[in-house]
Structure formats: C-alpha cells, structure tokens
mmCIF file of C-alpha atoms in Angstrom:
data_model
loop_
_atom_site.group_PDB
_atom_site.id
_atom_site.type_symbol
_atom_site.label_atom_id
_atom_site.label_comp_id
_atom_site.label_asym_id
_atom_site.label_seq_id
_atom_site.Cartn_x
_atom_site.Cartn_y
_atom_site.Cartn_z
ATOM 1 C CA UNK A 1 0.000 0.000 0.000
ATOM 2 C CA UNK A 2 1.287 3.373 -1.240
ATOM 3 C CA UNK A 3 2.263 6.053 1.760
ATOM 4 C CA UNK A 4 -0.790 8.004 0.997
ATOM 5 C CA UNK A 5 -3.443 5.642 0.612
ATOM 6 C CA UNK A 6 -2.076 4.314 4.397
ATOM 7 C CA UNK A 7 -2.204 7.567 5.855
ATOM 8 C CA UNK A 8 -6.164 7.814 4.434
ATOM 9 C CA UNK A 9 -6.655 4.313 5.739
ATOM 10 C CA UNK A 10 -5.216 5.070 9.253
ATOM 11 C CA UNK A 11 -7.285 8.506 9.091
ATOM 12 C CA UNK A 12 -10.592 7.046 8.456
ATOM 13 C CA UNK A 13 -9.903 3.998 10.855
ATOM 14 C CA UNK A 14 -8.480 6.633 13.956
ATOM 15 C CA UNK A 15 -12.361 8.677 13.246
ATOM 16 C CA UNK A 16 -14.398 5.486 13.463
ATOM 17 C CA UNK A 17 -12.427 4.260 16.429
ATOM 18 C CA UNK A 18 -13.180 7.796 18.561
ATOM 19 C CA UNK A 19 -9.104 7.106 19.489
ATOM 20 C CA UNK A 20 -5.297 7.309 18.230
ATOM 21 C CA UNK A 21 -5.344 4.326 20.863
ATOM 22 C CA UNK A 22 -8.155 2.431 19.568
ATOM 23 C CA UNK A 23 -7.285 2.734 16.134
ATOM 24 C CA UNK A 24 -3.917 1.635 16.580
ATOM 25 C CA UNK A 25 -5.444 -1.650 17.957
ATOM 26 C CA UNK A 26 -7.643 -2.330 15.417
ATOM 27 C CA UNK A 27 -4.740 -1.473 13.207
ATOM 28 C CA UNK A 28 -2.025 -3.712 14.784
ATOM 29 C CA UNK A 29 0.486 -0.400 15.417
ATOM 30 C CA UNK A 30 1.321 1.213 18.121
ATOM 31 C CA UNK A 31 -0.181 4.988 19.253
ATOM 32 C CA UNK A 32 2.769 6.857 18.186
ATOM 33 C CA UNK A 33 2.721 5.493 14.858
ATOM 34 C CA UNK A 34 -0.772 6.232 14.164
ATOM 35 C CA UNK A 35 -0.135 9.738 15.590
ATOM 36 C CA UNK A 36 2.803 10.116 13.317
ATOM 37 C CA UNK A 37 0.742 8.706 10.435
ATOM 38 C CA UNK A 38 -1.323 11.767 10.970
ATOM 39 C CA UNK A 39 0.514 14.352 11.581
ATOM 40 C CA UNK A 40 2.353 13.585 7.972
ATOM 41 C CA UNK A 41 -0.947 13.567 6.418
ATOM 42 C CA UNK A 42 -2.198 17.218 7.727
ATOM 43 C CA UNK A 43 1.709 18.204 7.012
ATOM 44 C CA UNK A 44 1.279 17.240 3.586
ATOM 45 C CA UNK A 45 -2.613 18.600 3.356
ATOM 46 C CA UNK A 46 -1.451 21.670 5.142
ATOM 47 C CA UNK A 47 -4.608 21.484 7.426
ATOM 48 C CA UNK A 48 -5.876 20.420 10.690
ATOM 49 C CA UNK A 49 -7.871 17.059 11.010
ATOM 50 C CA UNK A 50 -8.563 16.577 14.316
ATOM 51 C CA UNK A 51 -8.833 18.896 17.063
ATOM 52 C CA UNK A 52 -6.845 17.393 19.934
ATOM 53 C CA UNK A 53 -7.502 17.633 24.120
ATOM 54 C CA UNK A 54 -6.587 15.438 26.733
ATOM 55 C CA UNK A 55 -10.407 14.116 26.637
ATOM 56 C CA UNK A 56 -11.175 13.953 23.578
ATOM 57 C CA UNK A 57 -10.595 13.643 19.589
ATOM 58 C CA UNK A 58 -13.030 15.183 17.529
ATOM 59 C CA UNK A 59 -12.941 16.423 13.617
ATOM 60 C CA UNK A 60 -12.167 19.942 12.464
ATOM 61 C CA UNK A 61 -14.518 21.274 9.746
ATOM 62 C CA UNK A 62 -11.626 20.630 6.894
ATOM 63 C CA UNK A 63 -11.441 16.709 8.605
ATOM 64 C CA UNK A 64 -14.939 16.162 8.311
ATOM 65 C CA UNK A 65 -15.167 17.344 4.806
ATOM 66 C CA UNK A 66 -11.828 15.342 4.107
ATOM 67 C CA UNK A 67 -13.769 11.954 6.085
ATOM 68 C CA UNK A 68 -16.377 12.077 3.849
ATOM 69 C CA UNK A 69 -14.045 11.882 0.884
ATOM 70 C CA UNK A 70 -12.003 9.604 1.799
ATOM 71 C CA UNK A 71 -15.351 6.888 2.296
ATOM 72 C CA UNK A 72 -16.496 7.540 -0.865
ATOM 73 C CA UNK A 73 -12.813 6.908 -2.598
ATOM 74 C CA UNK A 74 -12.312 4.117 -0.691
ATOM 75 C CA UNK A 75 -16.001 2.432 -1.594
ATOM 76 C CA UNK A 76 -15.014 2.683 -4.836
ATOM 77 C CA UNK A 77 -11.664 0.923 -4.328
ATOM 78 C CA UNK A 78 -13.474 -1.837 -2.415
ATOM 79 C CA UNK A 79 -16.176 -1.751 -5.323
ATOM 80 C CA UNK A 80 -13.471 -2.251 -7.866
ATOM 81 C CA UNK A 81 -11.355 -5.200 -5.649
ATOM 82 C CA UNK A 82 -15.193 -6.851 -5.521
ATOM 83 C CA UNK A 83 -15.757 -6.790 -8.871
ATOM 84 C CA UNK A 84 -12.185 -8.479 -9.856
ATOM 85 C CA UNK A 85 -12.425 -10.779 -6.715
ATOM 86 C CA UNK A 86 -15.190 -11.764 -8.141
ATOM 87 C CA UNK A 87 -13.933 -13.267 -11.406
ATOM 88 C CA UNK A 88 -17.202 -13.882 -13.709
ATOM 89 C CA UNK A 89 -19.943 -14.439 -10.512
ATOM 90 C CA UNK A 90 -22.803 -12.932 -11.606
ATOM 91 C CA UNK A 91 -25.453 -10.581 -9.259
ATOM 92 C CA UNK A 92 -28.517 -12.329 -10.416
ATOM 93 C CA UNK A 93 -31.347 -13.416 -8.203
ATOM 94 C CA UNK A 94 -33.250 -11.415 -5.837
ATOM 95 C CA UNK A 95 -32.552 -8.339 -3.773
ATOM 96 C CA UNK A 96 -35.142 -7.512 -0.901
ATOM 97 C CA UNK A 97 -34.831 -4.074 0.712
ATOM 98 C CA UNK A 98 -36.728 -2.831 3.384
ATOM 99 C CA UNK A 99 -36.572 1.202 4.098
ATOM 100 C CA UNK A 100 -38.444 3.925 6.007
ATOM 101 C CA UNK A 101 -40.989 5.243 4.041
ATOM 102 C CA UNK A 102 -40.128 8.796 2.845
ATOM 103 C CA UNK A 103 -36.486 8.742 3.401
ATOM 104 C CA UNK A 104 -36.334 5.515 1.152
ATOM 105 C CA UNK A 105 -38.973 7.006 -1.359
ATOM 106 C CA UNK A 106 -36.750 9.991 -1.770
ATOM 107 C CA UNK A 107 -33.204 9.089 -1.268
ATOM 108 C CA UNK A 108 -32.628 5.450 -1.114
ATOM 109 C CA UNK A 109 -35.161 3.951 -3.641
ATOM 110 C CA UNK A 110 -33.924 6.026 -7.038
ATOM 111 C CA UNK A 111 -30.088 5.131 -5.851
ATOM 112 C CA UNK A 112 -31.210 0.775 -5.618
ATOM 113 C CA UNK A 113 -32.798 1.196 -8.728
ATOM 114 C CA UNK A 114 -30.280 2.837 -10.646
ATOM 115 C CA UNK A 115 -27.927 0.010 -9.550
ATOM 116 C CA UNK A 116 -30.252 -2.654 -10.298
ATOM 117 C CA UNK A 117 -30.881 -1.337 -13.954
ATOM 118 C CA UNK A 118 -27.366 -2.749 -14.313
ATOM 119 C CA UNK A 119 -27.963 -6.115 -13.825
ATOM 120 C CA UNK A 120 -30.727 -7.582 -16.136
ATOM 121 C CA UNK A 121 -30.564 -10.609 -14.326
ATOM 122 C CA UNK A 122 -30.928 -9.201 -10.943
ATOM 123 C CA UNK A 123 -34.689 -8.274 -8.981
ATOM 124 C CA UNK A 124 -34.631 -5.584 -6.925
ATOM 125 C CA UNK A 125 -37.660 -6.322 -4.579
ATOM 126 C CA UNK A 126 -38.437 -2.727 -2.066
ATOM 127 C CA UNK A 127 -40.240 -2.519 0.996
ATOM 128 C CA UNK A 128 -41.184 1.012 2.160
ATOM 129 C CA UNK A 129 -41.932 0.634 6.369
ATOM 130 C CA UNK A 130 -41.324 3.073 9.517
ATOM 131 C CA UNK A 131 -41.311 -0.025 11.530
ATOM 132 C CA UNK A 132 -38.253 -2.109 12.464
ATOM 133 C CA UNK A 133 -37.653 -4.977 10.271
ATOM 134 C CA UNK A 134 -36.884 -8.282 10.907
ATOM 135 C CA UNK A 135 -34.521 -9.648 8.216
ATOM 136 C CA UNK A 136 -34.971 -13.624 8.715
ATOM 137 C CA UNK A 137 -38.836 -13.303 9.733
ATOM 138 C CA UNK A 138 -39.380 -10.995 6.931
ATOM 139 C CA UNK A 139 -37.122 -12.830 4.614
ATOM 140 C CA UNK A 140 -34.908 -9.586 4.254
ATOM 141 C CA UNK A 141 -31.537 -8.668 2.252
ATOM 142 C CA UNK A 142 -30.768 -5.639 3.610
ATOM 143 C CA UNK A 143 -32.523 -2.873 5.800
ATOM 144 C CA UNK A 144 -31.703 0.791 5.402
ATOM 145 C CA UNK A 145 -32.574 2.130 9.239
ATOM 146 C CA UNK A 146 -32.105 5.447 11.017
ATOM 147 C CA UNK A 147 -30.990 6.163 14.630
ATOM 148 C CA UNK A 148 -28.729 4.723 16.580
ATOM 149 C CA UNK A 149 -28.328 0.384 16.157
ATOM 150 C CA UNK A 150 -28.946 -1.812 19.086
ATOM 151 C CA UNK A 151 -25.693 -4.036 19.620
ATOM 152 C CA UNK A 152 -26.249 -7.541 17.844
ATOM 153 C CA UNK A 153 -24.265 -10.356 17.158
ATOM 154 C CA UNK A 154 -26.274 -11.717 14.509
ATOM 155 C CA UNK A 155 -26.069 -8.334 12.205
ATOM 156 C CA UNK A 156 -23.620 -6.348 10.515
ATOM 157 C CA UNK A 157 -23.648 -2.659 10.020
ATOM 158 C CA UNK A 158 -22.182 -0.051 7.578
ATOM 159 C CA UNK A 159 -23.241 3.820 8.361
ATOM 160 C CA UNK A 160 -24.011 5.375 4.991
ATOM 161 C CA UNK A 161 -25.117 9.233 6.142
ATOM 162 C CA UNK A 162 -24.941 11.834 8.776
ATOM 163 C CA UNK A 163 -28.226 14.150 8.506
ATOM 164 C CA UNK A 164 -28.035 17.560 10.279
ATOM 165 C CA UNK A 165 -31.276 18.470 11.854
ATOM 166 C CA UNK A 166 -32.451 22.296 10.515
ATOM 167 C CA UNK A 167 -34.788 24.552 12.244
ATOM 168 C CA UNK A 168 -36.430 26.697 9.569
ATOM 169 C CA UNK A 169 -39.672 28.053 8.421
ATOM 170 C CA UNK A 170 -40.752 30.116 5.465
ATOM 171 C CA UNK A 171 -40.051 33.744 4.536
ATOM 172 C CA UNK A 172 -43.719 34.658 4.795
ATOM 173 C CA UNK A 173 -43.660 33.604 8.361
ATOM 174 C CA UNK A 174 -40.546 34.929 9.402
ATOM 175 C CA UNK A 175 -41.714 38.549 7.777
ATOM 176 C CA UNK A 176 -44.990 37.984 10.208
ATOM 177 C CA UNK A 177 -43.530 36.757 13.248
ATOM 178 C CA UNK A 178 -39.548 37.926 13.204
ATOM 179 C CA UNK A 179 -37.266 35.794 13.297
ATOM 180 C CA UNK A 180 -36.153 33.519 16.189
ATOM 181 C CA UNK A 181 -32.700 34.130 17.821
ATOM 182 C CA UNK A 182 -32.699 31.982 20.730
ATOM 183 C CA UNK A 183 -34.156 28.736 22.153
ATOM 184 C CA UNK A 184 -36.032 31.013 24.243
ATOM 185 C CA UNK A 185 -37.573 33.114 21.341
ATOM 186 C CA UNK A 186 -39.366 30.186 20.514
ATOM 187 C CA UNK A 187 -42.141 30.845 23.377
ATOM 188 C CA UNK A 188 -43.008 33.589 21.037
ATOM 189 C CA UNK A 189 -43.750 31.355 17.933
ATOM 190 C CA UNK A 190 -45.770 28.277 16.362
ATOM 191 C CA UNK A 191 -43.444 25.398 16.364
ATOM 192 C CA UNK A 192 -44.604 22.587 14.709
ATOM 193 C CA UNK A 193 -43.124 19.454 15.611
ATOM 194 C CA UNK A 194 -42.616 15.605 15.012
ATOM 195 C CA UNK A 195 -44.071 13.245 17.090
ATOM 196 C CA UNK A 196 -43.481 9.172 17.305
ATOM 197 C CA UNK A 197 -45.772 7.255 19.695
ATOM 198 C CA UNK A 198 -46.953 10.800 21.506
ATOM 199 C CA UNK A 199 -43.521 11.560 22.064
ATOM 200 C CA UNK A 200 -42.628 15.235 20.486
ATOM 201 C CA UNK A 201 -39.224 15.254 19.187
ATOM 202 C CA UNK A 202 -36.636 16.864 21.334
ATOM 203 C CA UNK A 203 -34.462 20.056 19.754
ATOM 204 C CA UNK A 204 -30.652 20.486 20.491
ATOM 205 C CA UNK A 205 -29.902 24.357 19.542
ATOM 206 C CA UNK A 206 -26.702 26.848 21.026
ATOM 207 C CA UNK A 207 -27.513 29.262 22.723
ATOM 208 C CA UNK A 208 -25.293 32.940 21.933
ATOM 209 C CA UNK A 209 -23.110 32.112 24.128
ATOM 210 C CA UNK A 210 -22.777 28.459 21.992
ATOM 211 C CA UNK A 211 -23.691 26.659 24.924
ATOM 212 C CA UNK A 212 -25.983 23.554 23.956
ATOM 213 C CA UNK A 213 -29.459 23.532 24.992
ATOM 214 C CA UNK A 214 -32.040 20.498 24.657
ATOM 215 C CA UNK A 215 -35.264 20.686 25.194
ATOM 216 C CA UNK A 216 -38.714 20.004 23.768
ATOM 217 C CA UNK A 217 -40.514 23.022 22.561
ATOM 218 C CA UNK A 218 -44.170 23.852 23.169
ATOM 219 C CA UNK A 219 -45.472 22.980 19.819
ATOM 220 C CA UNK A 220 -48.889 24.342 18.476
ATOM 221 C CA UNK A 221 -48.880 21.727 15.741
ATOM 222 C CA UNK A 222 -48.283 17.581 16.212
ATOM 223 C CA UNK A 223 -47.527 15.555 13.438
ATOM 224 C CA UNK A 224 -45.870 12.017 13.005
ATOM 225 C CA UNK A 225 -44.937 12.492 9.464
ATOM 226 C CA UNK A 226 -42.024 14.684 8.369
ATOM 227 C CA UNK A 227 -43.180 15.315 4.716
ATOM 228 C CA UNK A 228 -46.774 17.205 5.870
ATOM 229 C CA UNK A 229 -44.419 19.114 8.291
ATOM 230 C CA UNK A 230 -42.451 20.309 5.745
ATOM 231 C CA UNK A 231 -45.721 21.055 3.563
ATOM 232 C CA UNK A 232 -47.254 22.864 6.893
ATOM 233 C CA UNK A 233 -44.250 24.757 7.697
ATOM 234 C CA UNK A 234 -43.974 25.992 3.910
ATOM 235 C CA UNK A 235 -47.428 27.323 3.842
ATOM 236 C CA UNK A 236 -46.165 29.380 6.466
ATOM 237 C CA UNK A 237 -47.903 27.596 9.479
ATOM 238 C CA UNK A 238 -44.555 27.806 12.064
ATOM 239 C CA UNK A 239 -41.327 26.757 12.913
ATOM 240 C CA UNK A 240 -39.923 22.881 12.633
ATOM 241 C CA UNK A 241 -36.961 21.059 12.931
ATOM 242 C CA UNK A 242 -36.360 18.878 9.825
ATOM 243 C CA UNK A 243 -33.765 17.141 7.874
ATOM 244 C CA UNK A 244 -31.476 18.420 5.469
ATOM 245 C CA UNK A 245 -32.124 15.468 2.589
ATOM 246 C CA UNK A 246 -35.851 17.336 3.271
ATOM 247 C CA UNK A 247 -35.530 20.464 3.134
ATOM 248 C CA UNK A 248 -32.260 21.515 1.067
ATOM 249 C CA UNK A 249 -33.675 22.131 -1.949
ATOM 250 C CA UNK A 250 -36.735 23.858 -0.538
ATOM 251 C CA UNK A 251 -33.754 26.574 1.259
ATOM 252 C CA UNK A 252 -31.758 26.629 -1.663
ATOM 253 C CA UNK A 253 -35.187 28.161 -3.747
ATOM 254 C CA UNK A 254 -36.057 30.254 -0.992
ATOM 255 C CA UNK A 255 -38.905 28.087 0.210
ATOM 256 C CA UNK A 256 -37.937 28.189 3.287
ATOM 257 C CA UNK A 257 -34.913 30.114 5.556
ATOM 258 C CA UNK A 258 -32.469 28.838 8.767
ATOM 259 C CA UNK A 259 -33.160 30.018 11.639
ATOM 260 C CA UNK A 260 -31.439 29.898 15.058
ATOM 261 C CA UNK A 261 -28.012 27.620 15.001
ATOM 262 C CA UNK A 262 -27.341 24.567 14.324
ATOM 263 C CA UNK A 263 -25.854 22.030 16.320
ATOM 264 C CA UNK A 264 -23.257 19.441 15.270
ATOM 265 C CA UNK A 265 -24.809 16.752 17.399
ATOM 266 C CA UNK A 266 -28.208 17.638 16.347
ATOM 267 C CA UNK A 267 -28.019 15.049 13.434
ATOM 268 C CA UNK A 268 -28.525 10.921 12.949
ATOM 269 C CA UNK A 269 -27.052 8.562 11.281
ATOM 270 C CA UNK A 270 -28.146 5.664 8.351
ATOM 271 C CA UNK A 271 -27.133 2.536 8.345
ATOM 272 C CA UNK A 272 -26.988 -0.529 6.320
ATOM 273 C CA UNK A 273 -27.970 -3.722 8.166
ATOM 274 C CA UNK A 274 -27.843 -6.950 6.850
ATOM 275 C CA UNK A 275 -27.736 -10.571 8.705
ATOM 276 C CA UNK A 276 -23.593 -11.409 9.824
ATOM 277 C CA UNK A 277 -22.186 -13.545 7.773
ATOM 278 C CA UNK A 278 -18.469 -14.864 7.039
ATOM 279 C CA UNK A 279 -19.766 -14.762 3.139
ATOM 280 C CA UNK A 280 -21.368 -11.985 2.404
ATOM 281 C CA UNK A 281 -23.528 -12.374 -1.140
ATOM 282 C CA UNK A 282 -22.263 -10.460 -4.022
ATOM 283 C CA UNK A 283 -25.393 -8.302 -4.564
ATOM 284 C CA UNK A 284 -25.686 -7.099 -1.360
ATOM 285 C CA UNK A 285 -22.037 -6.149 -0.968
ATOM 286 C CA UNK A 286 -22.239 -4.179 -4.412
ATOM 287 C CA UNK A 287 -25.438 -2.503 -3.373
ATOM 288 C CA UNK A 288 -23.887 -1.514 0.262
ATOM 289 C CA UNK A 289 -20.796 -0.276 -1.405
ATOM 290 C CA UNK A 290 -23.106 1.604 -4.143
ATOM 291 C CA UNK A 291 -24.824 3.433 -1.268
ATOM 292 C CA UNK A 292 -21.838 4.186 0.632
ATOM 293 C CA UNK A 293 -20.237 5.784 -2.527
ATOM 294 C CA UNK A 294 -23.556 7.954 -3.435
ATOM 295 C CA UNK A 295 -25.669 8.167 -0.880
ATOM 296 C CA UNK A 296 -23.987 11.375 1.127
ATOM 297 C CA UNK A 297 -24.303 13.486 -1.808
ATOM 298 C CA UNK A 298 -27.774 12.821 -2.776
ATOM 299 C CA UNK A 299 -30.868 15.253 -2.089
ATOM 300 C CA UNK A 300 -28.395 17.329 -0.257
ATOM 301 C CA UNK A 301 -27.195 20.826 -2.115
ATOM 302 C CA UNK A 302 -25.154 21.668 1.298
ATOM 303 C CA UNK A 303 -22.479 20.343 3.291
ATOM 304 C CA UNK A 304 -23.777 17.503 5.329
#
C-alpha cells in the first residue's frame, strides 16, 4: 500500500475508532505510529484534522469534509477489488430491501434502482416501512434504518449518512412573526413538531453564548410524518426542525430560511444492516458499497 493511501486508511480507521489508541489496535500499530501517520498527512494537506484535548478527539470542519471523501474513494476501491475478486460471478437473483418510508422514497429507492438497472438478471424487490424490520422473519436482504443500532451479534452494520437536523420556516412567516434568535424566542412562535408514539421530538440548539441547549418546545402543531411538516411549515404555518435530505432544496429556492443555530450533534445517522455472515452475497455487498459511494451526496445541495 502506497504512503498516501495508508495515511487515508489510518485517518478514516483513527475517526471510526473515537481514538489514536483504539485505532492503533484495530490497526495492529502502536499509538505513536498512528499519531505520526497523521501528523504527515495534515503536514502534507497543510490542514488540521482533528482537534486534539486530553479528553477527547473530535474532527475539524476541513477533517470532516476530508472523512467524507475519503469513504467515498475508498467504496469505490473496495467496489473495484469486488468486482475483480469476483472473477465472472454474476449478481442475479433477488434483492429484498426494506426502508423507512419517505427517506427511502426519496433518497434510497432512485439510488437501488439505478444500480439494479445494471444487472438484467438481478430483482430488486423494495419494501417502504417506519417499523423495524426483521430480516430472517421478513425474509430480508438488507434494511436501510435510522438512529442509533442496538448491539447484535447476529447483524452487521455499515453507516451510509450523517443528517443535520435544521430549524427553519418560510419567509412569509418569518416577515410575520420575526425571526427567532434563541431557544427562548421560541415561546413567542408556532413550532410545529414531530411526534413518534406521543412523544414530540426533542431540539438540540446553542444558545449565543454556543452553549448547547435540549429541550422540547411547546409545539402548536403535532404531526408524526415529516413530509406534511415540511408542507405545513412551507405554507407558512410555524417553525420545525427537519432534515437536510428534506428540506435543502426547498432553502436553496427560498422556500424556506435557517433560523437559530445549528448544532453538530443535532443530526442521525443511516445505516446498512444486513444478517452477519463470514460470506457476504455479491449483490448485497455491491449494493452496500453503491450506497456508501452515493448516498452522502444525494438530495443534499449543502455540506452535510
């Protein structure tokens, strides 16, 4: 392996891991090597990566940007050492993919079946569900889920997206009602907000000071679907915190505006799950790797 491509390799494993420490574990080196590995690669990228404390290891804006990157180049290496490994195997037979409803209407769903197109003698098979799946009662593939994953030793796991949360309404509201500087300016406005099993959805927003506040708002208008919140809150009925696959394109044409700041750990992730295996089958590796690869940069026009 070439200098650089080890330096991206020890890069991505050292974010995963949360740890120099734990990455040099997984890796097999020692913590000063992986630390070394790093410094070289900012050195040569003349940026940051990571900013360092005693406590902690977290990204700096040009790392994050530079993560994301660096899964999608390395997807496609794994996608192209799959495809030779693979000699002349063919991905025939049939896929089954189970997906939350909108999220899989809008993002996942056109991705599968683009990839599927290129095998005529595959069947892509797609179930659209907000309920957890069960892939060996339901006879599943793969399932696309969002959240955080239980632990399990009979699945596997590959994230595939982080999705910032935005607070935003439209600009006929905002010239009505002002705009919203602080959590506690939201006592002064219709928030309209998600809801799962009665539960309202708790918001994570700095305050001006940056510190982080979480809380649930008083909300004027309940809804356990994200897409009619988005519809409510650009007909100019309130406030709401939605994702940015949702509501990117709807900011970018002026649908709707920001408000208030946003918080880094205001976000979820995706997932790929599939049932552990030691063999893995060829069409669900290529579709995983697919997603990986495209997924992050679709239905999103910011950085996410």
């Amino acid at each position: 392996m070439s200098e650089q491509l080890k330096g991206i390799a020890v890069f991505v494993c050292a974010v995963e891991a949360g740890s120099f420490a734990l990455a040099a574990t997984r890796l097999h080196l020692s913590r000063s090597a992986v630390g070394k590995t790093i410094s070289r690669l900012e050195e040569r990228l003349g940026v940051r990566l990571f900013a360092r404390t005693t406590r902690s290891l977290t990204l700096t804006a040009d790392g994050a940007l530079f993560y994301e990157h660096c899964l999608r180049a390395l997807a496609e290496i794994k996608a192209a050492e799959t495809l030779l490994d693979s000699g002349k195997q063919s991905v025939s037979g049939r896929l089954r993919v189970s997906m939350p409803v909108l999220y899989g209407r809008m993002c996942v769903a056109p991705l599968l079946t683009e990839f599927a197109s290129g095998y005529p003698d595959l069947t892509l098979e797609l179930l659209f569900s907000d309920r957890i799946a069960d892939l060996a009662e339901d006879r599943l593939d793969l399932v696309i889920r969002t959240g955080s994953l239980p632990d399990s030793d009979n699945l596997a796991a590959r994230r595939l997206r982080v999705h910032r949360m935005i607070a935003c309404a439209s600009p006929s509201y905002l010239e009505q009602r002002g705009i919203p500087l602080t959590p506690e300016d939201l006592s002064q406005h219709n928030v309209i907000n998600y809801t799962r099993s009665g539960t309202p959805n708790r918001w994570t927003i700095p305050d001006e000071n940056g510190v982080r506040q979480a809380f649930t708002p008083e909300s004027h208008l309940l809804m356990d679907d994200l897409e009619a919140i988005a519809h409510a809150t650009k007909a100019g009925f309130g406030i709401a915190m939605l994702p940015c696959w949702l509501v990117d394109n709807a900011i970018a044409q002026g649908e709707l505006i920001k408000v208030l700041r946003e918080d880094s750990e205001n976000s979820y992730e995706t997932h790929a799950v599939w049932a552990h295996s030691p063999h893995m089958a060829l069409k669900v590796r290529l579709a995983i790797d697919m997603l990986v690869s495209k997924l992050p940069t679709s239905m999103s026009l910011t950085n996410d």
